[in-house]
PDB file of C-alpha atoms and ligand atoms in Angstrom:
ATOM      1  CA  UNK A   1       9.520 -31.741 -33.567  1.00  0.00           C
ATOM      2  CA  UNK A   2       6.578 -31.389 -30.956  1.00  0.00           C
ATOM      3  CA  UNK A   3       8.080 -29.292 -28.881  1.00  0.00           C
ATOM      4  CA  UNK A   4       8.958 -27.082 -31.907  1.00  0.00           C
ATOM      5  CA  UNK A   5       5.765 -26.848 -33.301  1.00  0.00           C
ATOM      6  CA  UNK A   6       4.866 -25.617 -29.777  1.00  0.00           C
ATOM      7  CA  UNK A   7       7.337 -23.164 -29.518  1.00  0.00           C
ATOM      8  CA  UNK A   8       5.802 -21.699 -32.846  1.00  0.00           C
ATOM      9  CA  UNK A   9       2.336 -22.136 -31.213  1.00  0.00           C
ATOM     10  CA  UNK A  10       3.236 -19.703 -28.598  1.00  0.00           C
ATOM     11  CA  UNK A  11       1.467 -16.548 -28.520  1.00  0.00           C
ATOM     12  CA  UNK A  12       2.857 -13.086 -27.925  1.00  0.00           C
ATOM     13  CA  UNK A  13       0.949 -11.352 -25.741  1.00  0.00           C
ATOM     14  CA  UNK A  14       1.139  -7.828 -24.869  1.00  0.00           C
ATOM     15  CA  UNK A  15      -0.602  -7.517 -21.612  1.00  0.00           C
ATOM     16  CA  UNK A  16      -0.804 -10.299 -19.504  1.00  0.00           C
ATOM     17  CA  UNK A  17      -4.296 -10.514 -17.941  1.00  0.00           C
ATOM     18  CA  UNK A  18      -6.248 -12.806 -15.616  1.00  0.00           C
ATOM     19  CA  UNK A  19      -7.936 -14.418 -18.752  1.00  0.00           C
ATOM     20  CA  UNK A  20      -4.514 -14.768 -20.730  1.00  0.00           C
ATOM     21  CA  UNK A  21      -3.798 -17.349 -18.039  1.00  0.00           C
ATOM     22  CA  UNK A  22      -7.122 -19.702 -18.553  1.00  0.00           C
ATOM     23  CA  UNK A  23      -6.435 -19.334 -22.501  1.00  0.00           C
ATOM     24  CA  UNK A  24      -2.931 -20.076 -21.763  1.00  0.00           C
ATOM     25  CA  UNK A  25      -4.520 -23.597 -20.196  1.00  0.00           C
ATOM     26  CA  UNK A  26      -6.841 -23.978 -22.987  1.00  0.00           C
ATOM     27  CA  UNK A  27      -3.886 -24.035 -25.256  1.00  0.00           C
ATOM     28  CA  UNK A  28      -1.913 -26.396 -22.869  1.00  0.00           C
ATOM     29  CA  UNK A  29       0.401 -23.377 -23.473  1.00  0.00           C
ATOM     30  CA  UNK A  30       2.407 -23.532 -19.599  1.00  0.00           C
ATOM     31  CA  UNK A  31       2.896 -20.619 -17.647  1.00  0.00           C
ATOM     32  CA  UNK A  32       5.968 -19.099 -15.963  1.00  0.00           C
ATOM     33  CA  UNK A  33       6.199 -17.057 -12.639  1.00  0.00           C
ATOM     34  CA  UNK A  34       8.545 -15.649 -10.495  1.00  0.00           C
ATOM     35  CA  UNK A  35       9.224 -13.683  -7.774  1.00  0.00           C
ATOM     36  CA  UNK A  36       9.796  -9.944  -7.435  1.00  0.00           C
ATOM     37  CA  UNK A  37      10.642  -7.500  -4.497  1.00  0.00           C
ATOM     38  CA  UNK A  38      12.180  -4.543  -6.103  1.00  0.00           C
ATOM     39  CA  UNK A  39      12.404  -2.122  -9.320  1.00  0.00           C
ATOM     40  CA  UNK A  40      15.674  -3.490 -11.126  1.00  0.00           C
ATOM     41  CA  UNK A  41      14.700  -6.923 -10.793  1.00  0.00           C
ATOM     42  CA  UNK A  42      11.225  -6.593 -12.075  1.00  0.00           C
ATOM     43  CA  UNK A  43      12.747  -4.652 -14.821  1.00  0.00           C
ATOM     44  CA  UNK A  44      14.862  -7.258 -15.803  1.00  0.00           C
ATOM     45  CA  UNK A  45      12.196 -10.386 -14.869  1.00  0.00           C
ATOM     46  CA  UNK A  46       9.710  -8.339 -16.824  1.00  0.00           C
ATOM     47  CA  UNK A  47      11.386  -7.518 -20.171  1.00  0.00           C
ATOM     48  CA  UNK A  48      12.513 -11.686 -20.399  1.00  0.00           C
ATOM     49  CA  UNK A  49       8.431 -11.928 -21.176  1.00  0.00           C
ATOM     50  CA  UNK A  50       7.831 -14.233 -17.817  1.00  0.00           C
ATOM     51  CA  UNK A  51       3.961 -14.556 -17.732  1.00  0.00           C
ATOM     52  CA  UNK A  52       3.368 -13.211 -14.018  1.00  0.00           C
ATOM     53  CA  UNK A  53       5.106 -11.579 -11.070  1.00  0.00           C
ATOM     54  CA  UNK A  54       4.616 -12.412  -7.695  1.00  0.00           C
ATOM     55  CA  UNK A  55       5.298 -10.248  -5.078  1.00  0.00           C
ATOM     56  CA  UNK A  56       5.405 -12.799  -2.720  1.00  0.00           C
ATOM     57  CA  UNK A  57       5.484 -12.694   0.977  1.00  0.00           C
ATOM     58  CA  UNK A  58       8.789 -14.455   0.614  1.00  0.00           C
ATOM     59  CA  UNK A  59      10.337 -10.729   0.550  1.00  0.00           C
ATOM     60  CA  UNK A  60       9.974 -11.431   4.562  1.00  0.00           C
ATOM     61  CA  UNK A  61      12.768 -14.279   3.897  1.00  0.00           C
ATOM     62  CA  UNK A  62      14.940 -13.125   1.079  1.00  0.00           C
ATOM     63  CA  UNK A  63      14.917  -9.473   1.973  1.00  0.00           C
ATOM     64  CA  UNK A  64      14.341  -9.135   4.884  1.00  0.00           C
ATOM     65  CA  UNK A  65      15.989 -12.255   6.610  1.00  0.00           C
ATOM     66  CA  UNK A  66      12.938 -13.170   8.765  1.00  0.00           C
ATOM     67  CA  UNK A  67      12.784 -17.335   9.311  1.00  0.00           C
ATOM     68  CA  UNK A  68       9.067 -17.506   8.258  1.00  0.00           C
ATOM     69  CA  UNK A  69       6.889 -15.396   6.073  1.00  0.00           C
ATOM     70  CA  UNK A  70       4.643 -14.311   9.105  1.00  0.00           C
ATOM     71  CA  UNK A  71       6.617 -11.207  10.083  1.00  0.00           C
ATOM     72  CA  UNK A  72       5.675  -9.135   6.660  1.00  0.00           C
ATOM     73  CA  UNK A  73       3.349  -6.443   7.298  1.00  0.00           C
ATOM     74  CA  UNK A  74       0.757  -5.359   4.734  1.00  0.00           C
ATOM     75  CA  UNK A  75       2.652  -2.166   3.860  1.00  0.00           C
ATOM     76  CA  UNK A  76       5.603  -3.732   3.945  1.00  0.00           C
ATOM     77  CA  UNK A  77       3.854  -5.512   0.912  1.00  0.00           C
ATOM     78  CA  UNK A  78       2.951  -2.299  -0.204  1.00  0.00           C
ATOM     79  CA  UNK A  79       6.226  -1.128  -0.792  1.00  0.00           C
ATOM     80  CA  UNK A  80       7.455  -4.048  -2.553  1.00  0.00           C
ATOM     81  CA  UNK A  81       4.896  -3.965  -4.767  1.00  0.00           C
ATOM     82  CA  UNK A  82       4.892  -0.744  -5.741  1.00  0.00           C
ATOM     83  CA  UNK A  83       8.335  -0.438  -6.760  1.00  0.00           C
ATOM     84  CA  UNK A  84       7.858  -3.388  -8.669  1.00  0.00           C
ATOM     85  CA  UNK A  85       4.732  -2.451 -10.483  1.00  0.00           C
ATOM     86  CA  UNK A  86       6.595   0.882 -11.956  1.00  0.00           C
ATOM     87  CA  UNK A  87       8.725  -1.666 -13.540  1.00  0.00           C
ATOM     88  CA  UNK A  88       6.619  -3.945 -15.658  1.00  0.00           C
ATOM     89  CA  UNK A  89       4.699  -3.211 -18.652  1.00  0.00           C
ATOM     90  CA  UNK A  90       3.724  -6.665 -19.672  1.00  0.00           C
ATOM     91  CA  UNK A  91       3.531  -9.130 -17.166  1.00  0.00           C
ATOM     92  CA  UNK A  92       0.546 -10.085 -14.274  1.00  0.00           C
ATOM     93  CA  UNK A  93       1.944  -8.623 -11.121  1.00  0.00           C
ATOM     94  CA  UNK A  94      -0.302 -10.632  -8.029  1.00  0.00           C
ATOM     95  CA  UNK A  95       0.448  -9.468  -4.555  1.00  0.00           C
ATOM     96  CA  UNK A  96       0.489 -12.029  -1.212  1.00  0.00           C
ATOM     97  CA  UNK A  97      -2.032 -10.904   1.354  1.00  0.00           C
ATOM     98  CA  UNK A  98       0.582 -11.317   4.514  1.00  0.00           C
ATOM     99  CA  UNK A  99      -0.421 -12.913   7.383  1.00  0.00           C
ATOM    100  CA  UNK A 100      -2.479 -11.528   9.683  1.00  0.00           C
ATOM    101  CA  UNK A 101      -3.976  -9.373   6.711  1.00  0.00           C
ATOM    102  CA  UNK A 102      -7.089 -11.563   5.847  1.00  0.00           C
ATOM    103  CA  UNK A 103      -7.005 -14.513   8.584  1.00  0.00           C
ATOM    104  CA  UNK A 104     -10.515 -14.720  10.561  1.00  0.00           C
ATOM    105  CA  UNK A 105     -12.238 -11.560   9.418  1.00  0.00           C
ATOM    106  CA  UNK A 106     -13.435 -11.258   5.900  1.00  0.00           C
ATOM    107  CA  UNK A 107     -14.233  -7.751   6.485  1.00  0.00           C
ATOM    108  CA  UNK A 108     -10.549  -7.131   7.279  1.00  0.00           C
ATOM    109  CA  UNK A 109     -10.005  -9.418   4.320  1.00  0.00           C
ATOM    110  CA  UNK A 110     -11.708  -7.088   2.042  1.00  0.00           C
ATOM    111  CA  UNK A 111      -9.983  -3.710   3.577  1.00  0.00           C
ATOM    112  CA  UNK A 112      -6.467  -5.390   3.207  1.00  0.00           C
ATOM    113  CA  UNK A 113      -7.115  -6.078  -0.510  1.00  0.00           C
ATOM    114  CA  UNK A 114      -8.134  -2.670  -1.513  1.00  0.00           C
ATOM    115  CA  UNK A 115      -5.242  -1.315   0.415  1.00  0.00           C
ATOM    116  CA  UNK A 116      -2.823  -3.150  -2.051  1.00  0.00           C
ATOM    117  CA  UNK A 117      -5.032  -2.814  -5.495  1.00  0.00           C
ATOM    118  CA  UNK A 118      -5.430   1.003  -4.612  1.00  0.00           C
ATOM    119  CA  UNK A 119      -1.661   2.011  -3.011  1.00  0.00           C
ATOM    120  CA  UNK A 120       0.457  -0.450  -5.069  1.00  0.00           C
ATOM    121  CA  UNK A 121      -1.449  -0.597  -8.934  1.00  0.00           C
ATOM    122  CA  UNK A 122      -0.878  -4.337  -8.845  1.00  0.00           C
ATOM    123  CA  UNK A 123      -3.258  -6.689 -10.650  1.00  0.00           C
ATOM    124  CA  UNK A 124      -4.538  -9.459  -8.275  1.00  0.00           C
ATOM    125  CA  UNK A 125      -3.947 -10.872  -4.694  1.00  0.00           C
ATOM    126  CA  UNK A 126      -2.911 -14.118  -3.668  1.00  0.00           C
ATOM    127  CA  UNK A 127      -4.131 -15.687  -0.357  1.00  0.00           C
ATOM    128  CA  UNK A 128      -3.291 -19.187   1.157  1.00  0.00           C
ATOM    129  CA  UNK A 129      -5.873 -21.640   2.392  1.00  0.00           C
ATOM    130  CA  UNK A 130      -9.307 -22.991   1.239  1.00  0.00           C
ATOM    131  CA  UNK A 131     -12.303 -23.792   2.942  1.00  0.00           C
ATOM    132  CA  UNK A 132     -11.807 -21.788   5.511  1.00  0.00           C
ATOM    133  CA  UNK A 133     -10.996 -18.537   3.749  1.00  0.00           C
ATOM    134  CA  UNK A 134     -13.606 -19.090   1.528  1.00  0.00           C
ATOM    135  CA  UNK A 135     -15.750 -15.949   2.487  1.00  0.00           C
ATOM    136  CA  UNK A 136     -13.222 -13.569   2.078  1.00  0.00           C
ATOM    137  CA  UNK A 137     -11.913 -14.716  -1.068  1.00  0.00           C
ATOM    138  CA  UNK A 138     -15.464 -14.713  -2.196  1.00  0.00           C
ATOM    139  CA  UNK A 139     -16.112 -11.172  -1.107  1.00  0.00           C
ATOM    140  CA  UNK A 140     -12.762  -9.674  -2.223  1.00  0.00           C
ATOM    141  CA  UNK A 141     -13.788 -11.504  -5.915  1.00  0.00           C
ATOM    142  CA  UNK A 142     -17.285  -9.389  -5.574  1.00  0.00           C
ATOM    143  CA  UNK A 143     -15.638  -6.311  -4.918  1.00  0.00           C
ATOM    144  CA  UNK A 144     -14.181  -6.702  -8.261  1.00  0.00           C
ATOM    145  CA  UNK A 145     -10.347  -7.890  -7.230  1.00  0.00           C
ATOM    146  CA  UNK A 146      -8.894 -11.034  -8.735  1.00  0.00           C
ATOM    147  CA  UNK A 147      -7.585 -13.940  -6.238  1.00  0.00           C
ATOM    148  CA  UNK A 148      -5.015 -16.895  -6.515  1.00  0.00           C
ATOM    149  CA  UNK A 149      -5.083 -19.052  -4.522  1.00  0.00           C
ATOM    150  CA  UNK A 150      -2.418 -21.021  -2.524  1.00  0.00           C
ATOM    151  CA  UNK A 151      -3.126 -24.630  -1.033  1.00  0.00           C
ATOM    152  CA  UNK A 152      -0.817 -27.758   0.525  1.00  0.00           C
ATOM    153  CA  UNK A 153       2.251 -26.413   1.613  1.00  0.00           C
ATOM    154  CA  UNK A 154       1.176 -23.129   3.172  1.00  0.00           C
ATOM    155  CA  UNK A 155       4.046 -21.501   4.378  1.00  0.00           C
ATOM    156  CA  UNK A 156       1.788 -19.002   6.349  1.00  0.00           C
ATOM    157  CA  UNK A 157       0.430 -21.840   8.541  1.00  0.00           C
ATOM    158  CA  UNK A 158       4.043 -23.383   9.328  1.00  0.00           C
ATOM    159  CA  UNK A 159       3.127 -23.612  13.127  1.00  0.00           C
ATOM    160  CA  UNK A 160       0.407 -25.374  11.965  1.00  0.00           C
ATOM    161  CA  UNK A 161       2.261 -28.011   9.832  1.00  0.00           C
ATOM    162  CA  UNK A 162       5.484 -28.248  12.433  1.00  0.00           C
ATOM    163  CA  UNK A 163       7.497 -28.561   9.045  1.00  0.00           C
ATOM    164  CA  UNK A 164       8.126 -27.721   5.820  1.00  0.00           C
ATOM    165  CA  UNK A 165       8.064 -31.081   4.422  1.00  0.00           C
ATOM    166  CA  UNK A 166       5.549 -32.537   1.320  1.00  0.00           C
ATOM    167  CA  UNK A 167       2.141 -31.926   2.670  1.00  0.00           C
ATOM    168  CA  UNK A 168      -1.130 -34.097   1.412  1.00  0.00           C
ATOM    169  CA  UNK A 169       0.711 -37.345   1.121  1.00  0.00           C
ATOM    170  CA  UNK A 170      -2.070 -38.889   2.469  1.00  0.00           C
ATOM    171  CA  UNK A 171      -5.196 -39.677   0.855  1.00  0.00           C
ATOM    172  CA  UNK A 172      -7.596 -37.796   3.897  1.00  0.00           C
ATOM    173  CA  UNK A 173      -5.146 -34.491   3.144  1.00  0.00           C
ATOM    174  CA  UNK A 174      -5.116 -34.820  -0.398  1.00  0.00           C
ATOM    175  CA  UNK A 175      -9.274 -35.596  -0.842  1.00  0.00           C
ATOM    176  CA  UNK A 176      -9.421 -32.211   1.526  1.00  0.00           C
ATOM    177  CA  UNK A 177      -6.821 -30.247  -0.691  1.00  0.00           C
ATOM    178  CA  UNK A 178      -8.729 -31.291  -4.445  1.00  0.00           C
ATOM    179  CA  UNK A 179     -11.897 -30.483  -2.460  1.00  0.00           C
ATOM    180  CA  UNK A 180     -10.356 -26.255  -1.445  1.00  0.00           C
ATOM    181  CA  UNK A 181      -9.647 -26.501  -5.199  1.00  0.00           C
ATOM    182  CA  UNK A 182     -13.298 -26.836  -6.174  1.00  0.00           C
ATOM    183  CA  UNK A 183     -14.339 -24.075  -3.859  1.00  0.00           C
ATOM    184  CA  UNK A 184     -11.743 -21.530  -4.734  1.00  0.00           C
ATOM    185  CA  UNK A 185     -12.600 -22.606  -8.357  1.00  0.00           C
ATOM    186  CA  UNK A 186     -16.485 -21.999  -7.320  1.00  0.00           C
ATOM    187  CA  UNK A 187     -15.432 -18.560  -5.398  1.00  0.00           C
ATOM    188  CA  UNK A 188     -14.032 -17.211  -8.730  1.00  0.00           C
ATOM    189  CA  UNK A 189     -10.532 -17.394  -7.903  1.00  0.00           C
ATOM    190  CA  UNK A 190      -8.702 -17.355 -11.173  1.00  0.00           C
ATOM    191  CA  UNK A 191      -5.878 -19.702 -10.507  1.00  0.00           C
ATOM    192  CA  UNK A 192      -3.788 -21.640  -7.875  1.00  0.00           C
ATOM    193  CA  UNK A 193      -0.596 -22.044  -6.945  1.00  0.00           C
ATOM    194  CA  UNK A 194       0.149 -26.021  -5.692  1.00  0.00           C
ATOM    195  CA  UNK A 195       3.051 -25.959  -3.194  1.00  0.00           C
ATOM    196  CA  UNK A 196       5.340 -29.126  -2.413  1.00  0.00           C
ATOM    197  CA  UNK A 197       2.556 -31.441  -3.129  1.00  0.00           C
ATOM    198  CA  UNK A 198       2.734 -34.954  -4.607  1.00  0.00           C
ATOM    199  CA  UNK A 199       3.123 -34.673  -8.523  1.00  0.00           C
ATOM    200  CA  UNK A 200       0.207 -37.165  -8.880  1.00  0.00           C
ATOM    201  CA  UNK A 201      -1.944 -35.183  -6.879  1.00  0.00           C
ATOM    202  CA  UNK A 202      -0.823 -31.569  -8.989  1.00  0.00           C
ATOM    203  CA  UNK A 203      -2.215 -34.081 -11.969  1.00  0.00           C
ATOM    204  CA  UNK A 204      -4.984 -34.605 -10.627  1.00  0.00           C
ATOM    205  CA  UNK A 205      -5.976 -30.754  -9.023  1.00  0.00           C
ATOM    206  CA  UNK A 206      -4.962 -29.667 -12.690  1.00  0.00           C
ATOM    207  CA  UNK A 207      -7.536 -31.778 -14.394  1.00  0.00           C
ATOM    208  CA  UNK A 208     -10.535 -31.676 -12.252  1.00  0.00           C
ATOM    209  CA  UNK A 209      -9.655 -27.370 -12.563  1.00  0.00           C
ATOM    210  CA  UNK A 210     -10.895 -25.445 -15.615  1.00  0.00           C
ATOM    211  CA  UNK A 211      -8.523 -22.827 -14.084  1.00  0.00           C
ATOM    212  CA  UNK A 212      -5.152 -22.741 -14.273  1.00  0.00           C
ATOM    213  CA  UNK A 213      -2.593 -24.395 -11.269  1.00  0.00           C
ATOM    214  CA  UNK A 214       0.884 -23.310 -10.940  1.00  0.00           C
ATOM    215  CA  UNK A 215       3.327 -25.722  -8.884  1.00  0.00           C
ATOM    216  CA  UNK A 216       6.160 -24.739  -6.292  1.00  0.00           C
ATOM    217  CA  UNK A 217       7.456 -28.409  -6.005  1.00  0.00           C
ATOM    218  CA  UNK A 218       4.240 -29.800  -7.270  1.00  0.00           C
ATOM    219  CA  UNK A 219       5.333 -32.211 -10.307  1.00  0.00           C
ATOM    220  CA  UNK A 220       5.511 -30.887 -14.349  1.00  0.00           C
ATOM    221  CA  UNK A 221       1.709 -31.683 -14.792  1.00  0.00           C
ATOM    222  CA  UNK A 222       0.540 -28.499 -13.192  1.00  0.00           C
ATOM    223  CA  UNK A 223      -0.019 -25.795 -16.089  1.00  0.00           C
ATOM    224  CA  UNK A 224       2.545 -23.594 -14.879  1.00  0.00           C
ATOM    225  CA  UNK A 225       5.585 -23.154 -12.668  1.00  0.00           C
ATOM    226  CA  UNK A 226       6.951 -20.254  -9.791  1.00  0.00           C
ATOM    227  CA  UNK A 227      10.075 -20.126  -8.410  1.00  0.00           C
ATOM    228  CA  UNK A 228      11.488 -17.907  -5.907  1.00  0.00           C
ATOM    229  CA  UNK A 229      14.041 -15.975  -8.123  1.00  0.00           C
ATOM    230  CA  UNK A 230      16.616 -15.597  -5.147  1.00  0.00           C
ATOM    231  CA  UNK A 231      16.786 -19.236  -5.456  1.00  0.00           C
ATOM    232  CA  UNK A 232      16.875 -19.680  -9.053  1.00  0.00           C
ATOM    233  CA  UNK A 233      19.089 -17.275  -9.515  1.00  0.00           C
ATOM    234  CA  UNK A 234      21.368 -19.148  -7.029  1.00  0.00           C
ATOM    235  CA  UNK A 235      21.718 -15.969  -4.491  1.00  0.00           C
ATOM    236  CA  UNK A 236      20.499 -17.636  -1.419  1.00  0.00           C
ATOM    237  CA  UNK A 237      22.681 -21.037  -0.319  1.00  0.00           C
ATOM    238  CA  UNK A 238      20.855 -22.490   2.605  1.00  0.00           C
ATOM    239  CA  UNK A 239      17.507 -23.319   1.401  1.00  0.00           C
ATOM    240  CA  UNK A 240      17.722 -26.419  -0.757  1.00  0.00           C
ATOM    241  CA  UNK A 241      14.866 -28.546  -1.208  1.00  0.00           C
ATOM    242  CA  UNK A 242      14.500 -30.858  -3.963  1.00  0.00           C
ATOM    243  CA  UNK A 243      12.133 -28.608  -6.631  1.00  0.00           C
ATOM    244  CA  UNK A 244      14.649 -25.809  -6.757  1.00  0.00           C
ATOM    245  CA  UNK A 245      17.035 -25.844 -10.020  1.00  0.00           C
ATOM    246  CA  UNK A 246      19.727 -22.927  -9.916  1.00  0.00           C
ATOM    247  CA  UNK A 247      19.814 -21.426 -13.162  1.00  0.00           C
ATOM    248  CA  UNK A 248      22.720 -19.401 -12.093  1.00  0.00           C
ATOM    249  CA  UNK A 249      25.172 -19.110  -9.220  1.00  0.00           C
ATOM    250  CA  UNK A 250      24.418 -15.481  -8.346  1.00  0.00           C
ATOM    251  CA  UNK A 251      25.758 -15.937  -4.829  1.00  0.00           C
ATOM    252  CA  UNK A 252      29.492 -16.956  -6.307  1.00  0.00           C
ATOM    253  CA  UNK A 253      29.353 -14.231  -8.817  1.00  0.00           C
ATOM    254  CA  UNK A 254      28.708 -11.489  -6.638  1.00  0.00           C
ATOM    255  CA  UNK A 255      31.006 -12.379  -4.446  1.00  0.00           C
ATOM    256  CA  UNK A 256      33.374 -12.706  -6.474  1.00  0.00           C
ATOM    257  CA  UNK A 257      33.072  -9.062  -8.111  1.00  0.00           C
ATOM    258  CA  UNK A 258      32.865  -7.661  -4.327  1.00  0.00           C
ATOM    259  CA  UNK A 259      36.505  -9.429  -3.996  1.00  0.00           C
ATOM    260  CA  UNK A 260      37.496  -8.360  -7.132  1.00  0.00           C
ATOM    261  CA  UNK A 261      36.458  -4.399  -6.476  1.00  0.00           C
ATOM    262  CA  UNK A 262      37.685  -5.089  -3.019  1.00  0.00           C
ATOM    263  CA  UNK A 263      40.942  -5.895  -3.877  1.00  0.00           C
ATOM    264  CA  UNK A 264      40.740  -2.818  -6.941  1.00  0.00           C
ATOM    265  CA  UNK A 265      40.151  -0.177  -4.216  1.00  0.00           C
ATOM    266  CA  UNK A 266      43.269  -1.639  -1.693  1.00  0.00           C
ATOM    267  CA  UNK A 267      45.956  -1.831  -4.429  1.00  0.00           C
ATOM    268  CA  UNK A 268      44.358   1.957  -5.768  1.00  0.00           C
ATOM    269  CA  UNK A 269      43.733   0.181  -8.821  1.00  0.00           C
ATOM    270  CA  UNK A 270      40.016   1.395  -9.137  1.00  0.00           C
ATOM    271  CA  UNK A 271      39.337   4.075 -10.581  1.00  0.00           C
ATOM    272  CA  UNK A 272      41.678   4.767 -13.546  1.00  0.00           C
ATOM    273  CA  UNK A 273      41.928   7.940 -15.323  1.00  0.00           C
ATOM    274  CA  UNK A 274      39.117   7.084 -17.592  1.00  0.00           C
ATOM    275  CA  UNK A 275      36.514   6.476 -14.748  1.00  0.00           C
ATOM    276  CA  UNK A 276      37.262   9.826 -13.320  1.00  0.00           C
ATOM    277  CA  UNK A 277      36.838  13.725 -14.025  1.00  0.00           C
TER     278      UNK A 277
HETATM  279  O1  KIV B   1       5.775 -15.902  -1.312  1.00  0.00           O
HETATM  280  C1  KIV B   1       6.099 -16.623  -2.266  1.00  0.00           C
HETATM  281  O2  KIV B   1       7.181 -16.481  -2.857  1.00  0.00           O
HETATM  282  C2  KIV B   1       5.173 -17.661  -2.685  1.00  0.00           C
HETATM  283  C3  KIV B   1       5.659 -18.644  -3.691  1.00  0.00           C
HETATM  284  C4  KIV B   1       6.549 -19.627  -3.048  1.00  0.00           C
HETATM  285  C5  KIV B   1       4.550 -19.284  -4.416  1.00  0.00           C
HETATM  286  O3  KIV B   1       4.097 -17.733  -2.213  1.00  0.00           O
END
């Protein structure tokens, strides 16, 4: 009955925006994000009303088969996100600063996030880290860009970590992490994506916050939730850790039309009269 009151609750919007996310939180209304690399999938991602798209820097594993995220340049980025902004008319499309892009130089920092507001049309960068970024993010905010922010499992600093397991376990890690919250929070960053973190600690990060978290493997108590959509979808097989669920099994159906057509053009069965001229 609660949840479909809530259901009822939920509000249509039109135009996702930066602020549509902290009145989202204010309504305890949850928000839902997923990845996107390329037209046709934004297309379809966009018109099934999720709240944002992220063009993550995941395109350097899904796409384009690197190991890590590090290899993505920024106009690789670029690219993605500019095919998928000419796709979505109601969703928040953020772009990942790559690596490389913003690390060290806040100047640079600044210069890499006008390149992607002004070449791709998207509507906000995300960047990973906290303290230690802090002056760019603050001066990319100034210059009038929204930020997300990214903290515990950093995917950009995986030579750092030595592996991809559940970062912040501890309590030193975790009293650092809630304390790059506050200062992203204080920097203006409008929200921030919790990855493979403790769920009691995404409780915790979510209520100190008057902006809105979104886990990646960071418990249900976070106000939203992003997935990678190649592995929701089911298309890649090799990366399985625990806070995936496969709402599909992509990877089996599209192999099994490529068979199917496969075996069509062998026998001459494909086309028939009616699919030619
Ligand atoms: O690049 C990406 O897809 C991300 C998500 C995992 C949050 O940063």
């Amino acid at each position: 009955m609660i949840l479909f009151f809530r259901e009822n609750q939920m509000k249509k919007y039109t135009r996702v925006t930066t602020n549509t996310l902290k009145e989202m939180k204010l309504n305890r209304e949850k928000i839902s994000m997923l990845t996107a690399y390329d037209f046709t999938t934004a297309k379809i991602i966009d018109k099934s009303e999720i709240d944002v798209i992220l063009v993550g820097d995941s395109a350097s594993n899904v796409i384009a088969g690197h190991e890590t995220t590090l290899p993505i340049t920024l106009d690789e980025i670029i690219y993605h996100a500019k095919c998928v902004i000419r796709a979505v008319k109601r969703a928040l499309v953020v772009v990942d600063l790559p690596f490389g892009s913003y690390q060290g130089n806040s100047t640079k920092a600044l210069e890499s996030a006008i390149k992607i507001m002004k070449e791709s049309e998207a509507h906000a960068v995300k960047m990973e880290g906290g303290e230690e970024i802090s002056e760019s993010v603050s001066r990319i905010i100034k210059s009038g860009i929204p930020v997300m922010g990214h903290l515990g499992l950093t995917p950009q600093s995986i030579y750092n970590f030595g592996t991809y397991s559940v970062r912040a376990k501890e309590t030193k890690e975790a009293n650092k992490l809630i304390n790059d919250a506050k200062i992203l929070e204080k920097n203006g960053c409008f929200s921030i994506v919790l990855e493979k973190v403790p769920s009691s600690l995404g409780k915790k990060v979510t209520k100190t916050l008057k902006v809105p978290t979104i886990g990646i493997g960071a418990g249900k108590h976070v106000d939203g939730q992003v997935l990678v959509t190649h592995d929701m979808l089911g298309m890649t097989q090799d990366f399985n850790p625990r806070f995936i669920r496969r709402y599909a099994d992509l990877n089996k159906e599209i192999s099994k039309a490529c068979k199917n057509y496969i075996k069509d053009v062998k026998a001459n069965k494909f086309p028939n009269e009616n699919e030619s001229y």
